[in-house]
Short mmCIF file of N, CA and C in Angstrom, two decimals:
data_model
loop_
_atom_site.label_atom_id
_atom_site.label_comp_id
_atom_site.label_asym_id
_atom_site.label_seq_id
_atom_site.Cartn_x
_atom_site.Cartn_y
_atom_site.Cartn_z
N UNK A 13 44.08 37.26 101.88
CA UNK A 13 42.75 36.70 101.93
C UNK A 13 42.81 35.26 102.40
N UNK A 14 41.99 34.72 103.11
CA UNK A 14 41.64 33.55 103.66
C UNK A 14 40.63 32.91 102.53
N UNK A 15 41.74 31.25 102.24
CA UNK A 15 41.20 30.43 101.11
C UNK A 15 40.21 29.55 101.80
N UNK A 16 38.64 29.18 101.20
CA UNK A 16 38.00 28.07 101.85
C UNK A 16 38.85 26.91 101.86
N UNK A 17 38.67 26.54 103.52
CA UNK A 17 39.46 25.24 103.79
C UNK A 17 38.74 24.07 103.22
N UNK A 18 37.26 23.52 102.30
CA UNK A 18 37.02 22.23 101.95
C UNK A 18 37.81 21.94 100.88
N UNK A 19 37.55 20.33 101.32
CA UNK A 19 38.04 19.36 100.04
C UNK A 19 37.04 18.42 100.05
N UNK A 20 35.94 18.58 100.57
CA UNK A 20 34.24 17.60 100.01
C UNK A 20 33.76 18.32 99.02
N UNK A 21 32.85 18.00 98.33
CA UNK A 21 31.84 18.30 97.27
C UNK A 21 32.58 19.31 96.27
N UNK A 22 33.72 18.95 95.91
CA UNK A 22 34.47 19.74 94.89
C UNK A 22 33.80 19.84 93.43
N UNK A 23 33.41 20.65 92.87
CA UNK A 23 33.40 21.17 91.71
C UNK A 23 34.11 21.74 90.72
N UNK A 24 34.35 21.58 89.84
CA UNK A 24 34.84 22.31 88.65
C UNK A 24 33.96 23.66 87.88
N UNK A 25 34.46 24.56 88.58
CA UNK A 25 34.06 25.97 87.65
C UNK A 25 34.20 26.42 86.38
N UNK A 26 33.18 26.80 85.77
CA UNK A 26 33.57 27.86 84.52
C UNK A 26 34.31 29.25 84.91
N UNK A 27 35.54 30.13 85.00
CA UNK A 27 35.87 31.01 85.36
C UNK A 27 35.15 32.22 84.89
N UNK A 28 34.76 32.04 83.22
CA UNK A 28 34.25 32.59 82.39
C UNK A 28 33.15 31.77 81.74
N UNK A 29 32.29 31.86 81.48
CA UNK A 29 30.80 31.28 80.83
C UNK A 29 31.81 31.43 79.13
N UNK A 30 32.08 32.20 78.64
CA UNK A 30 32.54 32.22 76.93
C UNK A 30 34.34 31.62 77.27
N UNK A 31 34.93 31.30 78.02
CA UNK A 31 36.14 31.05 78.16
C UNK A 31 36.69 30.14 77.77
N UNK A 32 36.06 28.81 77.23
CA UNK A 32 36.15 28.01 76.80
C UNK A 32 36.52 26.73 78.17
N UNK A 33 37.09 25.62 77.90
CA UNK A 33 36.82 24.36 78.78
C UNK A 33 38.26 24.05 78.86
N UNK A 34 39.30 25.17 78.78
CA UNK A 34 41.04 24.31 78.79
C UNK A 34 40.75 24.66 80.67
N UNK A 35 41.83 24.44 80.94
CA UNK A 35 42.10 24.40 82.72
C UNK A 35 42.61 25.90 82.54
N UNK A 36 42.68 26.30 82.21
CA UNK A 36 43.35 28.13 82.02
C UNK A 36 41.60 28.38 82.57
N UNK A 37 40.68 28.20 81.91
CA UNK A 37 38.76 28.57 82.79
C UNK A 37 38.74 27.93 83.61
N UNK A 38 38.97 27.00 84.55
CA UNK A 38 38.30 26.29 85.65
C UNK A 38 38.73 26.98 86.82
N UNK A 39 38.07 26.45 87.84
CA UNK A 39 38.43 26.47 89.28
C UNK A 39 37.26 26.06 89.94
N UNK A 40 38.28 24.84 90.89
CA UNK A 40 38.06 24.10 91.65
C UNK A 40 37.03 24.90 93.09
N UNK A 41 35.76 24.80 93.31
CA UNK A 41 35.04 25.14 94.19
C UNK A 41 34.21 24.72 94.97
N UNK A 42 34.12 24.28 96.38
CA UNK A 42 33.10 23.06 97.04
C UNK A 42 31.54 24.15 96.72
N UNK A 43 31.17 22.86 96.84
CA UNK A 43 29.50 23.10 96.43
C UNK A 43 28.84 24.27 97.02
N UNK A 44 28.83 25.11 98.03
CA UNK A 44 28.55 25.97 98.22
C UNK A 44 29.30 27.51 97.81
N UNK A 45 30.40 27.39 97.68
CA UNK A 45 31.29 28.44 97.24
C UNK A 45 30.99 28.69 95.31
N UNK A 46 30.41 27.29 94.70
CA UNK A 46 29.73 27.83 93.20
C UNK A 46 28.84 27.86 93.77
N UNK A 47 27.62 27.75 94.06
CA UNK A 47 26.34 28.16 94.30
C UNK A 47 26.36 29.49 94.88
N UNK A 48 27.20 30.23 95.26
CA UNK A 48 27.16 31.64 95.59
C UNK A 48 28.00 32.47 94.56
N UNK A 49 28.58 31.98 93.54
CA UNK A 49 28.83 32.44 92.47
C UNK A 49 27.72 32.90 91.71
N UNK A 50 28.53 34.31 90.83
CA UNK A 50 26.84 35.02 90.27
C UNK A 50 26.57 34.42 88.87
N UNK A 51 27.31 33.67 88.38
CA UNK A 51 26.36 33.09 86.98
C UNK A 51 25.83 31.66 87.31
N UNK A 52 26.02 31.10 88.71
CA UNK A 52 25.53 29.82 89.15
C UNK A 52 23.95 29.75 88.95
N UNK A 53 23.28 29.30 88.05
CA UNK A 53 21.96 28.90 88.26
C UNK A 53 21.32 30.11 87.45
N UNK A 54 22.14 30.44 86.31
CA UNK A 54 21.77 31.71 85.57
C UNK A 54 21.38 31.60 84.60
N UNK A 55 19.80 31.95 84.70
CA UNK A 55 19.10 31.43 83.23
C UNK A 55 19.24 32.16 82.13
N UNK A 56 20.27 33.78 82.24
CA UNK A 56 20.67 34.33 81.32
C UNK A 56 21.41 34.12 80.26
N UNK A 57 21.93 32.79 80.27
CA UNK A 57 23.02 32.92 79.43
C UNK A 57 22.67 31.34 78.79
N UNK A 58 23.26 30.90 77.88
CA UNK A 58 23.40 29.10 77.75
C UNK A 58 24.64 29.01 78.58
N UNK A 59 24.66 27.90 79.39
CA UNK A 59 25.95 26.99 79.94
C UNK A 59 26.73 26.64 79.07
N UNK A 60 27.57 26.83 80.03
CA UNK A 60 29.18 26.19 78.99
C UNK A 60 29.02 25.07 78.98
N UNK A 61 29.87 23.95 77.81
CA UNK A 61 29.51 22.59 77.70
C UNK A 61 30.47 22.00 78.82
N UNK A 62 30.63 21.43 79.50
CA UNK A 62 31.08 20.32 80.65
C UNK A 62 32.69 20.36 80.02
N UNK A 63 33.26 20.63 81.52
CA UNK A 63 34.88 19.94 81.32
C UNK A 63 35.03 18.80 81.10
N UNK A 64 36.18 18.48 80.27
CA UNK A 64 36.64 16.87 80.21
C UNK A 64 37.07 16.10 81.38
N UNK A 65 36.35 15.27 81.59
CA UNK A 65 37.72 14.09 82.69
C UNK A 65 38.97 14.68 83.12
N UNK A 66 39.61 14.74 82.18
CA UNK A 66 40.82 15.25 81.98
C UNK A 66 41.45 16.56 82.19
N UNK A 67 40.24 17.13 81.94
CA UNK A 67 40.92 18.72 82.67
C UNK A 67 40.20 18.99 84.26
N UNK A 68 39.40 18.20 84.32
CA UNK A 68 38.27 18.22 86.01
C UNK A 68 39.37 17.98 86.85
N UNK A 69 40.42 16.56 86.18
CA UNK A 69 41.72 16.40 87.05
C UNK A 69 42.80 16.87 86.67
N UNK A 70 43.03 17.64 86.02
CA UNK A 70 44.06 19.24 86.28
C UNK A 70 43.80 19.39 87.11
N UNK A 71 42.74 20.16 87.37
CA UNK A 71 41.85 21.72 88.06
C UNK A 71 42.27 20.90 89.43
N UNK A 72 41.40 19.99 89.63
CA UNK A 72 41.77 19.43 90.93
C UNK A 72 43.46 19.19 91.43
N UNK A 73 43.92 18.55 90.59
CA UNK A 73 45.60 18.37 91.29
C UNK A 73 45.87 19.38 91.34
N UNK A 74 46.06 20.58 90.66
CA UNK A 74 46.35 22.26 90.90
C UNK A 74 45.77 22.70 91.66
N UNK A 75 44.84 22.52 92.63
CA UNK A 75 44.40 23.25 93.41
C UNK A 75 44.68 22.31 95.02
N UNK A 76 45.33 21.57 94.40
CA UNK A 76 45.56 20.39 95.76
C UNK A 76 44.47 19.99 96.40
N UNK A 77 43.35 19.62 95.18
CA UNK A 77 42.26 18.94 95.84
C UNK A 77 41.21 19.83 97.21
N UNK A 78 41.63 21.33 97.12
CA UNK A 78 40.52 22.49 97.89
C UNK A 78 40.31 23.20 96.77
N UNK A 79 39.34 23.74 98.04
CA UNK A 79 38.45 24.84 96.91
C UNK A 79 39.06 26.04 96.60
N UNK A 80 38.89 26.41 95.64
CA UNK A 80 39.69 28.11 95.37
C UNK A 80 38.86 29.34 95.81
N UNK A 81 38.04 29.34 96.74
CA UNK A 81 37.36 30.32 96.76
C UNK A 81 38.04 31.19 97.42
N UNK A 82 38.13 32.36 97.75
CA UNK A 82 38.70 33.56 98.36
C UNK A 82 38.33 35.08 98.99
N UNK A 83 36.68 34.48 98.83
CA UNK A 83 35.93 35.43 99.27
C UNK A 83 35.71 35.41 100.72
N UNK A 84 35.66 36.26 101.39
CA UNK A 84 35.44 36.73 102.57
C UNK A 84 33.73 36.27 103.16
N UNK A 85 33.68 35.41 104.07
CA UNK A 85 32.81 35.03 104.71
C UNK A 85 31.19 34.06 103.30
N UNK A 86 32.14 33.47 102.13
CA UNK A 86 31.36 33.32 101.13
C UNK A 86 29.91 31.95 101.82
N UNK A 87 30.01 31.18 102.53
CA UNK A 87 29.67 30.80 103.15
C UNK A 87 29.44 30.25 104.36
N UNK A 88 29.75 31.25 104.91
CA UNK A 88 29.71 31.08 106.53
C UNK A 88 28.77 31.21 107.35
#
């Protein structure tokens, strides 16, 4: 699979909405690759509470500062 090539408008993902906030749930996603995610903007559920500082920059140095997305044509 072909990984999105950005490294602008990086985000930190919930992997899981109940998964809790360690870096084991995140991933790193530019702004359009979460907005096409299906719990993005989902009034079904309560939001998870916000990553720490500290794990936002895990997620990011582990992902070498791109996005993790891996979907096929997710915004193209």
């Amino acid at each position: 699979m072909t990984r999105c090539k950005a490294t602008r408008n990086l985000e930190v993902h919930h992997i899981r909405v109940d998964g809790g906030n360690g870096k084991e749930n995140a991933r790193v996603l530019c702004q359009p690759c979460h907005e096409n995610t299906s719990s993005y903007g989902s009034t079904g559920h309560k939001s998870p509470p916000p990553f720490s500082e500290t794990t936002k920059a895990e997620a990011l140095r582990h992902s070498g500062n791109r996005c993790e997305c891996e979907k096929q044509n997710c915004h193209s």
